[in-house]
mmCIF file of C-alpha atoms in Angstrom:
data_model
loop_
_atom_site.group_PDB
_atom_site.id
_atom_site.type_symbol
_atom_site.label_atom_id
_atom_site.label_comp_id
_atom_site.label_asym_id
_atom_site.label_seq_id
_atom_site.Cartn_x
_atom_site.Cartn_y
_atom_site.Cartn_z
ATOM 1 C CA MET A 48 8.188 49.995 30.271
ATOM 2 C CA GLY A 49 5.076 50.431 28.194
ATOM 3 C CA ASP A 50 6.552 48.577 25.227
ATOM 4 C CA THR A 51 4.268 45.891 23.845
ATOM 5 C CA PHE A 52 5.655 42.568 22.707
ATOM 6 C CA THR A 53 4.134 39.372 21.374
ATOM 7 C CA VAL A 54 4.325 36.046 23.205
ATOM 8 C CA ASP A 55 3.981 32.839 21.170
ATOM 9 C CA ASP A 56 1.837 34.635 18.527
ATOM 10 C CA LYS A 57 -1.038 34.336 21.017
ATOM 11 C CA ALA A 58 -0.793 37.336 23.317
ATOM 12 C CA GLU A 59 0.398 40.930 23.448
ATOM 13 C CA VAL A 60 1.987 41.827 26.763
ATOM 14 C CA SER A 61 2.977 45.202 28.195
ATOM 15 C CA VAL A 62 4.468 46.102 31.600
ATOM 16 C CA THR A 63 2.600 49.253 32.639
ATOM 17 C CA LYS A 64 3.872 50.011 36.153
ATOM 18 C CA VAL A 65 6.654 48.949 38.507
ATOM 19 C CA GLU A 66 6.900 50.157 42.081
ATOM 20 C CA GLU A 67 8.970 49.262 45.121
ATOM 21 C CA ARG A 68 6.929 49.029 48.311
ATOM 22 C CA GLU A 69 7.385 48.254 51.996
ATOM 23 C CA GLN A 70 3.769 47.093 52.303
ATOM 24 C CA VAL A 71 0.869 46.213 50.008
ATOM 25 C CA GLY A 72 -2.828 45.826 50.696
ATOM 26 C CA ASN A 73 -5.415 47.756 52.632
ATOM 27 C CA GLN A 74 -6.455 48.059 56.279
ATOM 28 C CA TYR A 75 -8.077 44.606 56.273
ATOM 29 C CA ALA A 76 -5.633 42.520 54.257
ATOM 30 C CA ASN A 77 -2.025 43.555 53.912
ATOM 31 C CA LYS A 78 1.488 42.234 53.765
ATOM 32 C CA LYS A 79 4.713 43.885 54.871
ATOM 33 C CA ALA A 80 8.109 43.096 53.440
ATOM 34 C CA SER A 81 10.220 40.775 55.584
ATOM 35 C CA GLU A 82 13.227 42.150 57.431
ATOM 36 C CA GLY A 83 15.844 43.050 54.817
ATOM 37 C CA GLY A 84 13.325 42.659 52.015
ATOM 38 C CA THR A 85 11.320 44.851 49.692
ATOM 39 C CA LEU A 86 8.209 44.232 47.638
ATOM 40 C CA VAL A 87 8.399 44.859 43.898
ATOM 41 C CA ALA A 88 4.887 45.335 42.504
ATOM 42 C CA ILE A 89 4.388 44.882 38.762
ATOM 43 C CA GLN A 90 1.265 45.819 36.800
ATOM 44 C CA TRP A 91 1.033 44.389 33.298
ATOM 45 C CA THR A 92 -1.524 43.844 30.568
ATOM 46 C CA VAL A 93 -2.159 40.843 28.365
ATOM 47 C CA LYS A 94 -4.347 40.791 25.264
ATOM 48 C CA ASN A 95 -5.380 37.627 23.442
ATOM 49 C CA ILE A 96 -4.452 38.203 19.783
ATOM 50 C CA SER A 97 -5.203 34.656 18.667
ATOM 51 C CA ASP A 98 -8.459 33.310 17.296
ATOM 52 C CA LYS A 99 -8.996 30.895 20.217
ATOM 53 C CA PRO A 100 -9.488 31.348 23.951
ATOM 54 C CA LEU A 101 -6.312 31.173 26.013
ATOM 55 C CA GLY A 102 -6.749 28.792 28.906
ATOM 56 C CA ALA A 103 -5.466 29.556 32.397
ATOM 57 C CA PHE A 104 -2.327 27.499 31.705
ATOM 58 C CA SER A 105 -1.745 29.135 28.292
ATOM 59 C CA THR A 106 -1.746 32.759 29.395
ATOM 60 C CA PRO A 107 1.695 34.309 29.921
ATOM 61 C CA THR A 108 3.377 34.097 33.317
ATOM 62 C CA ILE A 109 6.064 36.394 34.661
ATOM 63 C CA ASN A 110 9.178 36.067 36.766
ATOM 64 C CA LEU A 111 11.426 38.729 38.217
ATOM 65 C CA ILE A 112 15.099 38.197 37.310
ATOM 66 C CA ASP A 113 18.209 39.842 38.710
ATOM 67 C CA GLU A 114 21.260 40.696 36.601
ATOM 68 C CA LYS A 115 22.904 37.370 37.546
ATOM 69 C CA GLY A 116 19.961 35.474 36.044
ATOM 70 C CA THR A 117 18.364 34.372 39.326
ATOM 71 C CA LYS A 118 14.591 33.953 38.878
ATOM 72 C CA TYR A 119 12.102 34.985 41.545
ATOM 73 C CA ASP A 120 8.521 33.766 41.824
ATOM 74 C CA ALA A 121 5.644 36.029 42.792
ATOM 75 C CA ASP A 122 4.459 36.126 46.405
ATOM 76 C CA ILE A 123 0.840 34.935 46.219
ATOM 77 C CA ASP A 124 -0.332 36.700 49.402
ATOM 78 C CA ALA A 125 1.311 39.996 48.487
ATOM 79 C CA THR A 126 -0.045 39.758 44.938
ATOM 80 C CA SER A 127 -3.602 39.226 46.176
ATOM 81 C CA ASN A 128 -3.334 42.085 48.661
ATOM 82 C CA TYR A 129 -1.914 44.428 46.011
ATOM 83 C CA ALA A 130 -4.722 43.489 43.597
ATOM 84 C CA VAL A 131 -7.284 44.405 46.281
ATOM 85 C CA GLU A 132 -5.475 47.667 47.113
ATOM 86 C CA THR A 133 -5.265 48.777 43.470
ATOM 87 C CA ASN A 134 -8.727 47.439 42.591
ATOM 88 C CA ILE A 135 -7.272 45.350 39.770
ATOM 89 C CA ASP A 136 -9.371 42.276 39.120
ATOM 90 C CA ASP A 137 -6.931 39.567 38.134
ATOM 91 C CA SER A 138 -9.623 36.875 38.207
ATOM 92 C CA LYS A 139 -8.881 35.805 34.601
ATOM 93 C CA ILE A 140 -6.184 33.669 36.138
ATOM 94 C CA ALA A 141 -8.847 31.012 36.728
ATOM 95 C CA SER A 142 -10.727 31.321 33.430
ATOM 96 C CA ASP A 143 -10.103 31.554 29.701
ATOM 97 C CA LEU A 144 -9.077 34.798 28.047
ATOM 98 C CA ASN A 145 -11.202 35.098 24.909
ATOM 99 C CA PRO A 146 -9.901 36.488 21.594
ATOM 100 C CA GLY A 147 -9.592 40.275 21.474
ATOM 101 C CA ILE A 148 -9.900 40.697 25.257
ATOM 102 C CA LYS A 149 -7.260 42.660 27.195
ATOM 103 C CA VAL A 150 -6.877 42.445 30.973
ATOM 104 C CA THR A 151 -4.570 43.986 33.561
ATOM 105 C CA ASP A 152 -2.787 41.663 35.938
ATOM 106 C CA VAL A 153 -0.492 42.199 38.912
ATOM 107 C CA ASP A 154 2.342 40.299 40.517
ATOM 108 C CA VAL A 155 4.354 41.188 43.621
ATOM 109 C CA PHE A 156 7.807 39.788 44.315
ATOM 110 C CA GLU A 157 9.711 39.918 47.598
ATOM 111 C CA VAL A 158 13.465 40.331 47.138
ATOM 112 C CA SER A 159 16.465 41.533 49.113
ATOM 113 C CA LYS A 160 16.252 45.304 49.522
ATOM 114 C CA ASP A 161 20.033 45.692 49.091
ATOM 115 C CA SER A 162 20.147 43.559 45.951
ATOM 116 C CA TYR A 163 17.221 45.425 44.400
ATOM 117 C CA ALA A 164 18.806 48.809 45.144
ATOM 118 C CA LYS A 165 22.169 47.893 43.591
ATOM 119 C CA GLY A 166 21.457 45.884 40.468
ATOM 120 C CA LYS A 167 19.653 45.731 37.171
ATOM 121 C CA TRP A 168 16.337 43.879 37.202
ATOM 122 C CA TYR A 169 14.243 42.302 34.490
ATOM 123 C CA ILE A 170 10.829 40.778 33.974
ATOM 124 C CA GLU A 171 10.717 37.543 32.015
ATOM 125 C CA ILE A 172 7.420 36.711 30.371
ATOM 126 C CA ASN A 173 7.392 33.304 28.682
ATOM 127 C CA GLY A 174 11.058 33.669 27.728
ATOM 128 C CA SER A 175 10.965 37.349 26.648
ATOM 129 C CA LYS A 176 13.013 39.646 28.884
ATOM 130 C CA VAL A 177 12.320 43.328 29.613
ATOM 131 C CA GLN A 178 14.502 45.521 31.850
ATOM 132 C CA ILE A 179 12.502 47.281 34.569
ATOM 133 C CA LYS A 180 15.349 48.755 36.658
#
């Protein structure tokens, strides 16, 4: 964690925080993990190192991967609630990221609590893999 790596010679990405949670959000908007599940909250930064804006579909995306190679997609509701709770504005998802600009983003994944406790876990960002647990 904290290591910076380059994605497609366009962006520098760094995973800055990983935490396992039972619930994310605040008193008004929150989400609890399903029975048998846990929420894995990831905070990460992306900086545009190219000389052109990165469009919403060009910015890096992340997946959570278990040691067997199974990919997990982020939970949109949990991600939004976690962004509100942590006061991280991930609104660049809908607009271009201009050259030289660095933003923090968040993603929350719901996975089996038992599987998460037992295995190794990775984040994949546009094909680059980083172990987080």
